Coordinates of C-alpha atoms in Angstrom, one line a residue:
M830 CA 0.0 0.0 0.0
T831 CA 1.2 3.4 -0.8
S832 CA 1.7 6.2 1.7
E833 CA -0.1 9.1 0.0
P834 CA -1.9 11.3 2.5
P835 CA -5.7 11.1 2.5
T836 CA -6.3 14.3 0.7
S837 CA -8.2 15.0 -2.5
P838 CA -7.6 12.5 -5.4
G839 CA -6.3 14.9 -8.0
G840 CA -6.5 14.4 -11.7
P841 CA -9.3 15.4 -14.1
A842 CA -12.6 15.5 -12.4
S843 CA -14.4 13.3 -15.0
A844 CA -11.8 10.5 -14.8
R845 CA -11.7 10.8 -11.0
I846 CA -15.5 10.5 -10.6
A847 CA -15.7 7.6 -13.2
A848 CA -13.2 5.7 -11.1
E849 CA -15.3 6.4 -8.0
Q850 CA -18.3 4.8 -9.6
V851 CA -16.6 1.3 -9.8
N852 CA -18.8 -0.9 -7.7
F853 CA -16.3 -2.2 -5.1
P854 CA -17.8 -4.2 -2.3
R855 CA -18.3 -2.0 0.7
P856 CA -15.9 -2.8 3.6
L857 CA -17.6 -4.6 6.4
K858 CA -16.8 -5.5 9.9
G859 CA -15.9 -9.2 9.6
S860 CA -14.2 -10.3 6.4
A861 CA -16.0 -11.6 3.4
S862 CA -14.5 -13.4 0.5
Q863 CA -14.8 -10.5 -2.0
H864 CA -13.2 -8.0 0.4
L865 CA -10.3 -10.4 1.1
V866 CA -9.7 -11.1 -2.6
V867 CA -9.6 -7.4 -3.4
T868 CA -7.3 -6.7 -0.4
M869 CA -4.9 -9.4 -1.4
L870 CA -4.7 -8.5 -5.0
A871 CA -4.3 -4.8 -4.3
D872 CA -1.6 -5.5 -1.7
Y873 CA 0.7 -7.2 -4.2
W874 CA -0.4 -6.4 -7.7
R875 CA -2.1 -3.0 -7.7
G876 CA 0.7 -1.6 -9.8
S877 CA 0.8 -4.5 -12.2
A878 CA -1.0 -5.0 -15.5
A879 CA -0.2 -8.7 -15.5
W880 CA -3.0 -11.3 -15.8
L881 CA -3.2 -13.5 -12.7
P882 CA -4.3 -17.1 -13.3
S883 CA -7.2 -18.2 -11.2
R884 CA -5.1 -21.2 -9.8
L885 CA -2.7 -18.7 -8.2
I886 CA -5.5 -16.6 -6.7
V887 CA -7.3 -19.7 -5.4
S888 CA -4.1 -21.0 -3.8
L889 CA -3.3 -17.7 -2.0
A890 CA -6.9 -17.2 -1.0
G891 CA -6.7 -20.7 0.5
S892 CA -4.0 -19.4 2.9
L893 CA -6.6 -16.9 4.1
G894 CA -9.1 -19.6 4.9
L895 CA -11.2 -19.3 1.7
S896 CA -12.3 -22.4 -0.1
S897 CA -11.7 -22.7 -3.8
S898 CA -15.5 -22.5 -4.5
A899 CA -15.8 -19.3 -2.3
T900 CA -12.8 -17.7 -4.2
S901 CA -14.2 -18.6 -7.6
T902 CA -17.5 -17.1 -6.7
A903 CA -15.8 -14.0 -5.4
L904 CA -13.8 -13.6 -8.6
S905 CA -17.0 -14.0 -10.7
R906 CA -18.8 -11.4 -8.7
L907 CA -15.9 -9.0 -8.7
A908 CA -15.8 -9.3 -12.5
G909 CA -19.6 -8.6 -12.6
R910 CA -19.0 -5.4 -10.6
D911 CA -16.3 -4.3 -13.1
V912 CA -13.7 -4.5 -10.4
L913 CA -11.8 -7.2 -12.3
E914 CA -11.6 -8.0 -15.9
Q915 CA -11.5 -11.7 -16.9
S916 CA -9.8 -13.5 -19.8
N917 CA -9.2 -17.1 -20.8
A918 CA -5.9 -18.6 -21.9
G919 CA -6.8 -22.1 -23.0
R920 CA -8.7 -23.6 -20.1
T921 CA -7.2 -21.2 -17.6
S922 CA -9.2 -18.2 -16.4
R923 CA -7.2 -15.1 -15.7
Y924 CA -8.0 -11.8 -13.9
R925 CA -6.6 -8.4 -13.3
F926 CA -8.0 -5.0 -12.1
T927 CA -9.9 -3.0 -14.7
P928 CA -8.3 0.4 -15.4
E929 CA -11.2 2.2 -13.6
A930 CA -10.7 -0.1 -10.6
K931 CA -7.0 0.7 -10.5
A932 CA -7.7 4.4 -10.6
R933 CA -10.1 4.0 -7.7
L934 CA -7.6 1.9 -5.8
D935 CA -5.0 4.6 -6.3
V936 CA -7.3 7.0 -4.5
G937 CA -8.7 4.6 -1.9
V938 CA -5.4 3.1 -1.0
G939 CA -3.9 6.5 -0.4
Q940 CA -6.9 7.4 1.8
I941 CA -6.7 4.1 3.8
G942 CA -3.0 4.2 4.2
G943 CA -3.0 7.8 5.4
F944 CA -6.1 7.4 7.5
G945 CA -5.4 8.3 11.2
S946 CA -2.1 10.0 10.4
E947 CA -1.5 13.1 12.6
E948 CA 0.6 14.7 9.8
R949 CA -2.4 16.3 8.3
R950 CA -3.0 19.8 9.8
W951 CA -6.4 21.4 10.2
D952 CA -6.8 25.0 9.0
G953 CA -9.7 25.8 11.4
M954 CA -12.2 25.9 8.6
W955 CA -15.4 23.8 8.0
T956 CA -17.0 22.9 4.7
V957 CA -20.8 23.0 4.8
V958 CA -23.2 21.8 2.1
A959 CA -27.0 22.2 2.0
F960 CA -28.9 20.5 -0.7
T961 CA -32.4 19.5 -1.9
V962 CA -33.0 16.3 -3.9
P963 CA -36.6 15.5 -4.9
E964 CA -38.3 12.5 -3.4
S965 CA -38.6 11.2 -7.0
S966 CA -34.8 11.0 -7.3
R967 CA -34.2 8.8 -4.3
E968 CA -31.4 6.9 -6.0
M969 CA -29.6 10.2 -6.7
R970 CA -30.0 11.2 -3.1
D971 CA -28.6 7.9 -1.8
L972 CA -25.6 8.2 -4.1
L973 CA -24.9 11.7 -2.9
R974 CA -25.1 10.7 0.7
S975 CA -22.8 7.8 0.1
R976 CA -20.3 10.2 -1.6
L977 CA -20.6 12.7 1.2
K978 CA -19.8 10.1 3.8
W979 CA -16.8 8.9 1.9
L980 CA -15.5 12.5 1.8
G981 CA -15.8 12.8 5.6
F982 CA -19.1 14.6 5.9
A983 CA -21.9 13.9 8.4
P984 CA -25.4 15.3 8.6
L985 CA -25.8 18.2 11.1
Y986 CA -29.4 18.3 10.0
G987 CA -31.2 16.2 7.3
A988 CA -29.9 18.1 4.2
V989 CA -27.1 20.1 5.9
W990 CA -23.9 18.1 6.0
V991 CA -20.5 19.3 7.4
S992 CA -16.9 18.3 7.1
A993 CA -13.7 19.6 8.8
W994 CA -11.7 19.3 5.6
D995 CA -11.6 21.3 2.4
T996 CA -13.3 19.0 0.0
A997 CA -15.5 21.6 -1.7
D998 CA -14.1 21.0 -5.2
E999 CA -14.5 17.3 -5.1
L1000 CA -18.0 17.6 -3.7
E1001 CA -19.0 20.1 -6.4
D1002 CA -17.7 17.7 -9.1
S1003 CA -19.8 14.9 -7.6
C1004 CA -22.9 17.0 -7.5
R1005 CA -22.5 17.9 -11.1
H1006 CA -21.8 14.3 -12.1
L1007 CA -24.8 13.0 -10.2
G1008 CA -27.1 15.6 -11.6
V1009 CA -27.7 17.4 -8.3
E1010 CA -28.6 21.0 -9.1
N1011 CA -30.0 22.5 -5.9
Y1012 CA -27.1 22.8 -3.5
A1013 CA -24.9 25.4 -1.8
I1014 CA -21.3 24.7 -0.6
F1015 CA -19.4 27.1 1.6
R1016 CA -16.5 27.3 4.0
T1017 CA -16.7 28.9 7.4
P1018 CA -14.1 29.4 10.2
E1019 CA -14.7 27.7 13.5
A1020 CA -14.4 31.0 15.4
E1021 CA -17.4 32.5 13.5
L1022 CA -19.9 29.7 14.3
R1023 CA -22.9 30.2 16.6
G1024 CA -25.4 27.8 18.0
R1025 CA -25.0 24.1 17.7
P1026 CA -21.3 23.1 17.4
L1027 CA -20.6 21.3 14.1
I1028 CA -18.7 18.5 15.8
A1029 CA -22.1 17.5 17.2
A1030 CA -22.8 16.0 13.7
W1031 CA -20.8 12.9 14.9
D1032 CA -21.4 10.6 17.8
L1033 CA -17.8 10.4 18.9
E1034 CA -18.5 7.7 21.5
D1035 CA -19.9 5.5 18.8
V1036 CA -16.8 6.2 16.7
R1037 CA -14.5 5.4 19.6
R1038 CA -16.1 2.0 20.3
Q1039 CA -15.4 0.6 16.9
Y1040 CA -11.7 0.5 17.6
G1041 CA -11.9 -1.7 20.7
P1042 CA -12.1 -5.1 18.9
F1043 CA -9.2 -4.1 16.6
I1044 CA -7.0 -3.0 19.4
D1045 CA -7.9 -6.1 21.5
T1046 CA -7.2 -8.5 18.6
Y1047 CA -4.0 -7.0 17.3
G1048 CA -2.4 -4.8 20.0
Q1049 CA -0.5 -7.6 21.8
K1050 CA 0.7 -9.0 18.5
A1051 CA 2.1 -5.7 17.4
R1052 CA 4.0 -5.3 20.7
T1053 CA 5.5 -8.8 20.8
L1054 CA 5.6 -10.0 17.1
D1055 CA 8.9 -11.2 15.7
P1056 CA 8.2 -11.7 11.9
Q1057 CA 11.2 -14.0 11.6
Q1058 CA 9.3 -16.5 13.8
L1059 CA 6.4 -16.7 11.5
S1060 CA 6.1 -18.9 8.4
G1061 CA 5.5 -17.1 5.1
A1062 CA 1.9 -18.3 5.0
E1063 CA 1.3 -17.0 8.6
A1064 CA 2.8 -13.6 7.8
F1065 CA 0.8 -13.4 4.6
R1066 CA -2.5 -14.2 6.4
L1067 CA -1.9 -11.9 9.3
R1068 CA -0.9 -9.0 7.1
T1069 CA -4.0 -9.4 4.9
E1070 CA -6.3 -9.7 7.9
V1071 CA -4.9 -6.5 9.5
I1072 CA -5.3 -4.4 6.4
D1073 CA -8.7 -5.9 5.6
A1074 CA -9.9 -4.9 9.1
W1075 CA -8.3 -1.5 8.9
R1076 CA -9.8 -0.6 5.6
A1077 CA -13.3 -0.6 7.0
F1078 CA -12.6 2.3 9.4
P1079 CA -12.7 5.2 6.9
W1080 CA -16.3 4.2 6.1
E1081 CA -17.3 4.7 9.8
D1082 CA -14.9 7.3 11.1
P1083 CA -14.8 10.7 9.3
G1084 CA -11.1 11.2 10.1
L1085 CA -11.6 14.3 12.1
P1086 CA -8.6 16.5 12.8
P1087 CA -6.8 15.6 16.1
E1088 CA -7.5 19.1 17.4
L1089 CA -11.2 18.3 17.5
L1090 CA -10.9 14.9 19.2
P1091 CA -10.7 14.0 22.9
R1092 CA -7.3 13.2 24.3
E1093 CA -6.1 9.6 23.8
F1094 CA -8.7 8.9 21.1
P1095 CA -8.3 5.2 20.2
L1096 CA -7.9 5.9 16.4
F1097 CA -4.3 6.8 17.0
E1098 CA -3.4 3.7 19.0
A1099 CA -5.2 1.6 16.4
R1100 CA -3.2 3.2 13.6
R1101 CA 0.2 2.5 15.3
I1102 CA -0.8 -1.1 15.6
F1103 CA -1.8 -1.3 12.0
V1104 CA 1.3 0.4 10.7
T1105 CA 3.6 -1.8 12.9
L1106 CA 2.1 -5.1 11.8
Y1107 CA 1.5 -4.2 8.1
N1108 CA 5.0 -2.9 7.5
S1109 CA 6.9 -5.4 9.6
L1110 CA 5.3 -8.4 7.9
A1111 CA 5.8 -7.0 4.3
A1112 CA 9.0 -8.8 3.4
T1113 CA 8.1 -12.2 4.8
A1114 CA 4.6 -12.1 3.2
A1115 CA 5.9 -10.9 -0.2
A1116 CA 8.5 -13.8 -0.2
Y1117 CA 5.6 -16.2 0.3
V1118 CA 3.6 -14.7 -2.5
E1119 CA 6.6 -14.8 -4.8
E1120 CA 7.3 -18.4 -4.0
T1121 CA 3.7 -19.3 -4.7
A1122 CA 3.7 -17.4 -7.9
V1123 CA 7.0 -19.1 -9.1
R1124 CA 5.4 -22.5 -8.4
L1125 CA 2.0 -21.8 -10.1
A1126 CA 2.6 -18.9 -12.5
P1127 CA 6.3 -18.4 -13.1
E1128 CA 5.6 -15.8 -15.7
L1129 CA 4.7 -13.5 -12.8
A1130 CA 8.1 -13.6 -11.2
G1131 CA 9.2 -10.0 -10.4
E1132 CA 5.7 -8.6 -10.7
I1133 CA 5.0 -8.7 -7.0
Q1134 CA 5.4 -5.6 -4.8
A1135 CA 4.4 -5.5 -1.1
F1136 CA 3.2 -2.0 -0.4
R1137 CA 4.0 -0.1 2.8
V1138 CA 2.5 2.8 4.6
R1139 CA 4.2 5.8 6.3
A1140 CA 4.4 5.6 10.1

């Protein structure tokens, strides 16, 4: 995984929004086969255009506890979502990310890898959007709300959403793309606000609670783990589990500036655990993936790269 900060995606608006429309499975608490397959492939082949034979994917997914039938079903469904493209070479099915999915991953991986980092500084300004979407356009409204949540917004009132970050340009692009016409976006400084504090748009105790299981599950491992004592398969499985669990948090936590959070907010401890495990297991896990590829798909030798995140 790359270490880009979780800021705006960059690039032409039309291409950026087209990438965002790729129907990735939504991260959930508790791994599912599609999430694990996407995580695994993005971890080691996100930057590659090589076709991956299904036998290799099935073998690696088996190390994550997925059956061959579950993996095959996941691959078929991911192809149906336009996350993967599929090709046949003789009797062998092959897969790789679609160009749109790779563009979406470039954005999402940067956001997930940088999520919880204390490097990003708040300028003391809030972004506010008010909008009206007719009841007859319920699908448009649902898409807009989903997009708002991904950008870190929360509803202060039904159709008034707020974010602590400057995402006005991205939001305006999304409104135009979705066909939302009745909206107003503005920025306002914290010092000029009156009435209900904008931080009240979030239930911080609910956000706090979501990190407990992650810290309980992986905290001790991060403190005591010696990667040299793990087999390649064990390192590969643990690293994939950690990132698959971590990638769900940006959906539920808006990534508020540290200045707005209570002291010792558990997000920061969870991030330290994630970074420690994910990075320290990279070499051992990548060696295992390389060995498996050499055995089952030797043409992929040298195509594997284990991504890391900034501490």
